Amino acid sequence: MAVTIEPSPDQSPFAKGSLVIHREKRKAQYFPEDLGNGIVLDMVLIPSGTFLMGSPADEPERNGPECPQHQVTVPSFFMGKYPVTQAQWRVVAAMPEINRSLNSSPSSFRGNQHPVESVSWFDAVEFCDRLSRHTGRPYQLPSEAEWEYACRARTTTPFHCGETITPDLANYDGNYTYRQGLKGIYRKETTPVGSLAANAFGLYDMHGNVWEWCLDHRHGDYEGAPTDSSAWIDSNPENGAARVLRSGSWNGNPRFCRSAARLYDYPALRHNLYSFRVVCHAPRTL
């Protein structure tokens, strides 16, 4: 289900109380990856396209690392419909170890359909490695460009749902607003995946709920960034060099939930704000 937010015709676009929410049912192509034990990972087809990555100079509350805007061409790929859930994590964590052990129950906020959290970047990579061996298909974390392209779903506004956002559409600290958006509930924890609105590509929780690890190393801006949607990996990185996170989280300000917002942290750190979703580049007949 895609969601757009529009002002009432007779009001300023950011006047409080002026938001009209339109919901449109859309179909997404996907395939279910059987993990075993009755647990399935839904992988959504993200169509190819070209987009402007980063935020424009006039986007409110933007940050320096989001510039310069640059055009990126993205081949089609499959992306997890949701962040990885705790049920999915447990099944994969029970698979044979490849490079490191995994805690089968790391999360602070428990629930089979809640996103797994308190996982490091290294843990997320191990999950992808085990999943790849189990399925015979290449799974990995998304590149930062893939993540933003999938989040935007062909939109150019700060959020895939429009110029502003409300806690009815994403899980963040509702005591804060973006521009003249409305305040709302602060849930103080994660929500089950898929509880709130999807974007036009059929992806859920792309704004808020949990920060999501990406493959890329940290870079202070986009000068020299790839234009082919590949991950921006340093050739000689420092030991434990920081990695990118996207999405915003359940306890954050909505400005961090914007499609272009970026965060960085060290790959060995675990936090109950940090999770991930997976991508797959293997061709698949639907």
CSV table of C-alpha atoms in Angstrom, one decimal:
chain,number,residue,atom,x,y,z
A,1,MET,CA,0.0,0.0,0.0
A,2,ALA,CA,1.4,3.4,-1.0
A,3,VAL,CA,0.8,6.5,1.0
A,4,THR,CA,1.0,10.1,0.0
A,5,ILE,CA,0.4,13.2,2.2
A,6,GLU,CA,-1.0,16.3,0.6
A,7,PRO,CA,-2.2,19.7,2.0
A,8,SER,CA,-5.8,20.6,1.9
A,9,PRO,CA,-6.5,22.8,-1.2
A,10,ASP,CA,-7.2,26.0,0.8
A,11,GLN,CA,-4.3,25.7,3.3
A,12,SER,CA,-0.6,26.2,3.4
A,13,PRO,CA,1.3,23.0,2.7
A,14,PHE,CA,2.7,22.9,6.2
A,15,ALA,CA,-0.1,24.4,8.3
A,16,LYS,CA,-0.9,22.2,11.2
A,17,GLY,CA,-4.0,20.1,10.7
A,18,SER,CA,-3.8,20.5,6.9
A,19,LEU,CA,-2.6,17.0,6.1
A,20,VAL,CA,-4.8,14.8,3.9
A,21,ILE,CA,-3.6,11.2,3.7
A,22,HIS,CA,-4.3,9.2,0.5
A,23,ARG,CA,-3.8,5.5,0.5
A,24,GLU,CA,-3.5,3.5,-2.8
A,25,LYS,CA,-3.3,-0.2,-3.1
A,26,ARG,CA,-0.5,-1.4,-5.3
A,27,LYS,CA,0.8,-4.8,-6.2
A,28,ALA,CA,4.5,-5.7,-5.7
A,29,GLN,CA,6.2,-8.7,-7.3
A,30,TYR,CA,8.1,-10.8,-4.8
A,31,PHE,CA,9.3,-14.3,-4.0
A,32,PRO,CA,9.1,-16.1,-0.7
A,33,GLU,CA,12.4,-17.5,0.5
A,34,ASP,CA,11.8,-20.6,2.6
A,35,LEU,CA,14.1,-20.5,5.6
A,36,GLY,CA,12.7,-23.7,7.1
A,37,ASN,CA,10.6,-24.3,10.3
A,38,GLY,CA,7.7,-22.6,8.6
A,39,ILE,CA,9.6,-19.3,8.4
A,40,VAL,CA,9.6,-17.3,5.1
A,41,LEU,CA,11.6,-14.3,4.0
A,42,ASP,CA,9.6,-12.2,1.5
A,43,MET,CA,11.8,-10.7,-1.2
A,44,VAL,CA,10.4,-7.8,-3.2
A,45,LEU,CA,11.4,-7.0,-6.8
A,46,ILE,CA,12.8,-3.4,-6.9
A,47,PRO,CA,12.7,-2.3,-10.6
A,48,SER,CA,15.7,-0.7,-12.3
A,49,GLY,CA,15.9,3.1,-12.6
A,50,THR,CA,17.9,6.2,-12.2
A,51,PHE,CA,17.5,8.7,-9.3
A,52,LEU,CA,19.1,11.7,-7.6
A,53,MET,CA,20.8,10.4,-4.5
A,54,GLY,CA,21.1,12.8,-1.5
A,55,SER,CA,19.1,15.8,-0.5
A,56,PRO,CA,18.6,19.1,-2.4
A,57,ALA,CA,20.0,22.3,-0.9
A,58,ASP,CA,16.5,23.5,0.1
A,59,GLU,CA,15.4,20.4,2.0
A,60,PRO,CA,14.7,21.4,5.6
A,61,GLU,CA,17.0,19.9,8.3
A,62,ARG,CA,19.3,18.3,5.7
A,63,ASN,CA,22.9,17.6,6.7
A,64,GLY,CA,26.3,18.1,4.9
A,65,PRO,CA,26.9,14.4,4.4
A,66,GLU,CA,23.8,14.3,2.1
A,67,CYS,CA,25.4,16.3,-0.6
A,68,PRO,CA,26.2,16.8,-3.4
A,69,GLN,CA,23.1,15.3,-5.0
A,70,HIS,CA,24.3,12.9,-7.8
A,71,GLN,CA,22.6,10.7,-10.3
A,72,VAL,CA,22.8,7.0,-9.7
A,73,THR,CA,21.6,4.2,-12.1
A,74,VAL,CA,20.3,1.1,-10.3
A,75,PRO,CA,19.8,-2.3,-11.9
A,76,SER,CA,16.8,-4.3,-10.6
A,77,PHE,CA,17.3,-6.4,-7.5
A,78,PHE,CA,15.3,-8.0,-4.7
A,79,MET,CA,15.0,-6.5,-1.2
A,80,GLY,CA,13.5,-7.8,2.0
A,81,LYS,CA,9.9,-6.6,2.4
A,82,TYR,CA,10.7,-5.9,6.0
A,83,PRO,CA,13.7,-5.6,8.3
A,84,VAL,CA,14.8,-9.1,9.3
A,85,THR,CA,12.5,-10.3,12.1
A,86,GLN,CA,13.4,-12.1,15.3
A,87,ALA,CA,11.8,-15.3,14.0
A,88,GLN,CA,13.9,-15.2,10.8
A,89,TRP,CA,17.0,-14.4,12.7
A,90,ARG,CA,16.6,-17.4,15.0
A,91,VAL,CA,16.3,-19.8,12.1
A,92,VAL,CA,19.4,-18.5,10.4
A,93,ALA,CA,21.3,-18.2,13.7
A,94,ALA,CA,20.8,-21.9,14.1
A,95,MET,CA,22.5,-22.7,10.8
A,96,PRO,CA,26.1,-23.7,10.8
A,97,GLU,CA,28.6,-21.0,11.6
A,98,ILE,CA,30.7,-19.5,8.8
A,99,ASN,CA,32.9,-16.8,10.3
A,100,ARG,CA,31.4,-15.9,13.6
A,101,SER,CA,28.8,-17.1,16.2
A,102,LEU,CA,25.4,-15.5,16.4
A,103,ASN,CA,23.3,-14.9,19.5
A,104,SER,CA,20.0,-16.5,18.7
A,105,SER,CA,18.1,-14.0,20.8
A,106,PRO,CA,19.9,-10.6,21.0
A,107,SER,CA,16.9,-8.2,20.9
A,108,SER,CA,15.7,-5.9,23.7
A,109,PHE,CA,12.1,-5.7,22.5
A,110,ARG,CA,10.9,-9.3,22.1
A,111,GLY,CA,8.4,-10.6,19.5
A,112,ASN,CA,8.6,-12.9,16.6
A,113,GLN,CA,7.5,-10.3,14.1
A,114,HIS,CA,9.5,-7.4,15.7
A,115,PRO,CA,12.7,-6.6,13.9
A,116,VAL,CA,15.8,-8.2,15.3
A,117,GLU,CA,17.9,-5.5,16.9
A,118,SER,CA,21.1,-5.2,19.0
A,119,VAL,CA,23.0,-6.8,16.1
A,120,SER,CA,26.3,-5.5,14.8
A,121,TRP,CA,27.3,-5.0,11.2
A,122,PHE,CA,29.5,-8.1,11.5
A,123,ASP,CA,26.5,-10.1,12.8
A,124,ALA,CA,24.4,-8.9,9.8
A,125,VAL,CA,27.1,-10.0,7.4
A,126,GLU,CA,27.3,-13.4,9.0
A,127,PHE,CA,23.5,-13.7,8.7
A,128,CYS,CA,23.8,-13.0,4.9
A,129,ASP,CA,26.6,-15.5,4.5
A,130,ARG,CA,24.6,-18.3,6.2
A,131,LEU,CA,21.5,-17.4,4.2
A,132,SER,CA,23.5,-17.5,1.0
A,133,ARG,CA,24.9,-20.9,1.7
A,134,HIS,CA,21.5,-22.2,2.8
A,135,THR,CA,19.6,-21.0,-0.3
A,136,GLY,CA,22.4,-21.1,-3.0
A,137,ARG,CA,21.5,-17.4,-3.8
A,138,PRO,CA,23.8,-14.4,-3.1
A,139,TYR,CA,22.4,-12.5,-0.2
A,140,GLN,CA,24.1,-9.4,1.3
A,141,LEU,CA,23.4,-6.1,2.9
A,142,PRO,CA,22.1,-3.4,0.5
A,143,SER,CA,24.5,-0.7,-0.7
A,144,GLU,CA,23.6,2.8,0.5
A,145,ALA,CA,22.5,3.7,-3.0
A,146,GLU,CA,20.2,0.7,-3.3
A,147,TRP,CA,18.7,1.5,0.1
A,148,GLU,CA,17.9,5.1,-0.7
A,149,TYR,CA,16.6,4.2,-4.2
A,150,ALA,CA,14.3,1.5,-2.7
A,151,CYS,CA,13.2,3.9,0.1
A,152,ARG,CA,12.3,6.7,-2.2
A,153,ALA,CA,10.3,4.5,-4.6
A,154,ARG,CA,10.6,7.1,-7.4
A,155,THR,CA,9.7,10.0,-5.1
A,156,THR,CA,11.9,13.2,-4.6
A,157,THR,CA,10.3,14.4,-1.4
A,158,PRO,CA,11.9,14.1,2.0
A,159,PHE,CA,9.8,11.0,2.8
A,160,HIS,CA,8.4,8.5,0.4
A,161,CYS,CA,5.0,9.6,1.7
A,162,GLY,CA,5.5,13.3,1.0
A,163,GLU,CA,6.9,16.5,2.4
A,164,THR,CA,6.3,15.6,6.0
A,165,ILE,CA,5.5,12.6,8.1
A,166,THR,CA,3.4,11.6,11.2
A,167,PRO,CA,3.7,8.8,13.8
A,168,ASP,CA,0.7,7.2,12.1
A,169,LEU,CA,3.0,6.5,9.1
A,170,ALA,CA,6.3,5.6,10.8
A,171,ASN,CA,7.6,4.6,14.3
A,172,TYR,CA,9.7,7.5,15.7
A,173,ASP,CA,9.6,9.8,18.7
A,174,GLY,CA,6.2,11.5,18.1
A,175,ASN,CA,7.1,14.3,20.5
A,176,TYR,CA,9.1,15.8,17.6
A,177,THR,CA,7.8,17.0,14.3
A,178,TYR,CA,9.3,17.7,10.9
A,179,ARG,CA,8.5,21.2,9.7
A,180,GLN,CA,4.8,21.7,10.5
A,181,GLY,CA,3.9,18.0,10.8
A,182,LEU,CA,1.8,16.8,13.6
A,183,LYS,CA,3.0,15.4,16.9
A,184,GLY,CA,1.8,12.0,17.9
A,185,ILE,CA,2.5,8.8,19.9
A,186,TYR,CA,6.0,7.9,21.1
A,187,ARG,CA,5.9,4.2,21.3
A,188,LYS,CA,9.3,3.8,23.1
A,189,GLU,CA,9.9,0.5,21.4
A,190,THR,CA,10.0,-1.3,18.1
A,191,THR,CA,6.7,-2.2,16.3
A,192,PRO,CA,6.0,-5.5,14.5
A,193,VAL,CA,7.2,-5.2,10.9
A,194,GLY,CA,4.5,-4.2,8.5
A,195,SER,CA,2.4,-2.5,11.1
A,196,LEU,CA,2.5,0.9,9.3
A,197,ALA,CA,2.3,2.0,5.7
A,198,ALA,CA,4.4,0.6,2.8
A,199,ASN,CA,6.0,2.7,0.1
A,200,ALA,CA,5.1,2.4,-3.7
A,201,PHE,CA,7.6,-0.5,-4.1
A,202,GLY,CA,5.8,-2.5,-1.4
A,203,LEU,CA,8.5,-2.1,1.3
A,204,TYR,CA,7.6,-1.5,4.9
A,205,ASP,CA,9.5,0.3,7.7
A,206,MET,CA,11.8,2.2,5.4
A,207,HIS,CA,11.2,5.3,7.7
A,208,GLY,CA,11.8,4.7,11.4
A,209,ASN,CA,11.4,1.6,13.6
A,210,VAL,CA,15.1,0.6,13.4
A,211,TRP,CA,18.3,1.9,11.8
A,212,GLU,CA,19.4,-0.5,9.0
A,213,TRP,CA,23.0,-1.4,8.3
A,214,CYS,CA,24.3,-1.0,4.7
A,215,LEU,CA,27.5,-2.4,3.2
A,216,ASP,CA,29.2,1.0,2.6
A,217,HIS,CA,32.1,2.5,4.6
A,218,ARG,CA,31.5,6.0,6.1
A,219,HIS,CA,32.2,8.9,3.9
A,220,GLY,CA,31.8,12.6,4.9
A,221,ASP,CA,29.9,13.5,1.7
A,222,TYR,CA,29.2,12.2,-1.8
A,223,GLU,CA,32.3,13.6,-3.6
A,224,GLY,CA,33.6,10.7,-5.6
A,225,ALA,CA,30.7,8.3,-4.8
A,226,PRO,CA,29.8,5.5,-7.2
A,227,THR,CA,27.1,6.2,-9.8
A,228,ASP,CA,26.2,2.6,-10.5
A,229,SER,CA,24.6,1.7,-7.1
A,230,SER,CA,27.5,-0.4,-6.0
A,231,ALA,CA,28.6,-0.1,-2.3
A,232,TRP,CA,31.3,2.5,-1.6
A,233,ILE,CA,34.0,0.4,-0.1
A,234,ASP,CA,37.4,1.8,0.8
A,235,SER,CA,40.4,0.0,-0.7
A,236,ASN,CA,42.5,0.3,2.5
A,237,PRO,CA,40.1,0.9,5.3
A,238,GLU,CA,41.2,1.4,8.9
A,239,ASN,CA,40.5,-1.5,11.2
A,240,GLY,CA,36.9,-1.4,12.3
A,241,ALA,CA,36.1,1.6,10.0
A,242,ALA,CA,32.6,2.9,10.4
A,243,ARG,CA,29.7,1.7,8.3
A,244,VAL,CA,26.5,3.3,7.1
A,245,LEU,CA,23.1,3.0,8.7
A,246,ARG,CA,19.8,4.3,7.2
A,247,SER,CA,16.1,4.7,8.1
A,248,GLY,CA,15.9,6.4,11.5
A,249,SER,CA,14.5,4.6,14.5
A,250,TRP,CA,11.8,4.3,17.1
A,251,ASN,CA,13.4,6.8,19.5
A,252,GLY,CA,14.6,9.3,16.9
A,253,ASN,CA,13.6,12.7,15.6
A,254,PRO,CA,11.7,12.4,12.3
A,255,ARG,CA,14.4,14.4,10.5
A,256,PHE,CA,16.5,11.3,10.8
A,257,CYS,CA,13.8,9.3,9.0
A,258,ARG,CA,14.1,11.2,5.8
A,259,SER,CA,15.0,9.2,2.7
A,260,ALA,CA,18.4,11.0,2.4
A,261,ALA,CA,19.4,10.9,6.1
A,262,ARG,CA,22.6,9.1,6.9
A,263,LEU,CA,24.2,7.7,10.1
A,264,TYR,CA,27.5,6.0,10.8
A,265,ASP,CA,28.7,3.7,13.5
A,266,TYR,CA,31.4,1.1,14.1
A,267,PRO,CA,30.7,-2.3,12.7
A,268,ALA,CA,31.3,-4.2,16.0
A,269,LEU,CA,28.7,-2.1,18.0
A,270,ARG,CA,25.3,-3.5,18.9
A,271,HIS,CA,22.4,-1.2,19.9
A,272,ASN,CA,18.7,-1.8,20.2
A,273,LEU,CA,18.3,0.8,17.5
A,274,TYR,CA,20.3,-1.2,14.9
A,275,SER,CA,18.9,-3.8,12.5
A,276,PHE,CA,19.1,-4.6,8.8
A,277,ARG,CA,17.3,-6.0,5.8
A,278,VAL,CA,18.8,-8.1,3.0
A,279,VAL,CA,19.1,-7.8,-0.8
A,280,CYS,CA,19.6,-10.5,-3.5
A,281,HIS,CA,20.9,-9.8,-7.0
A,282,ALA,CA,20.3,-13.3,-8.4
A,283,PRO,CA,17.8,-13.5,-11.3
A,284,ARG,CA,14.5,-15.1,-10.4
A,285,THR,CA,11.5,-16.0,-12.5
A,286,LEU,CA,8.3,-14.9,-10.7
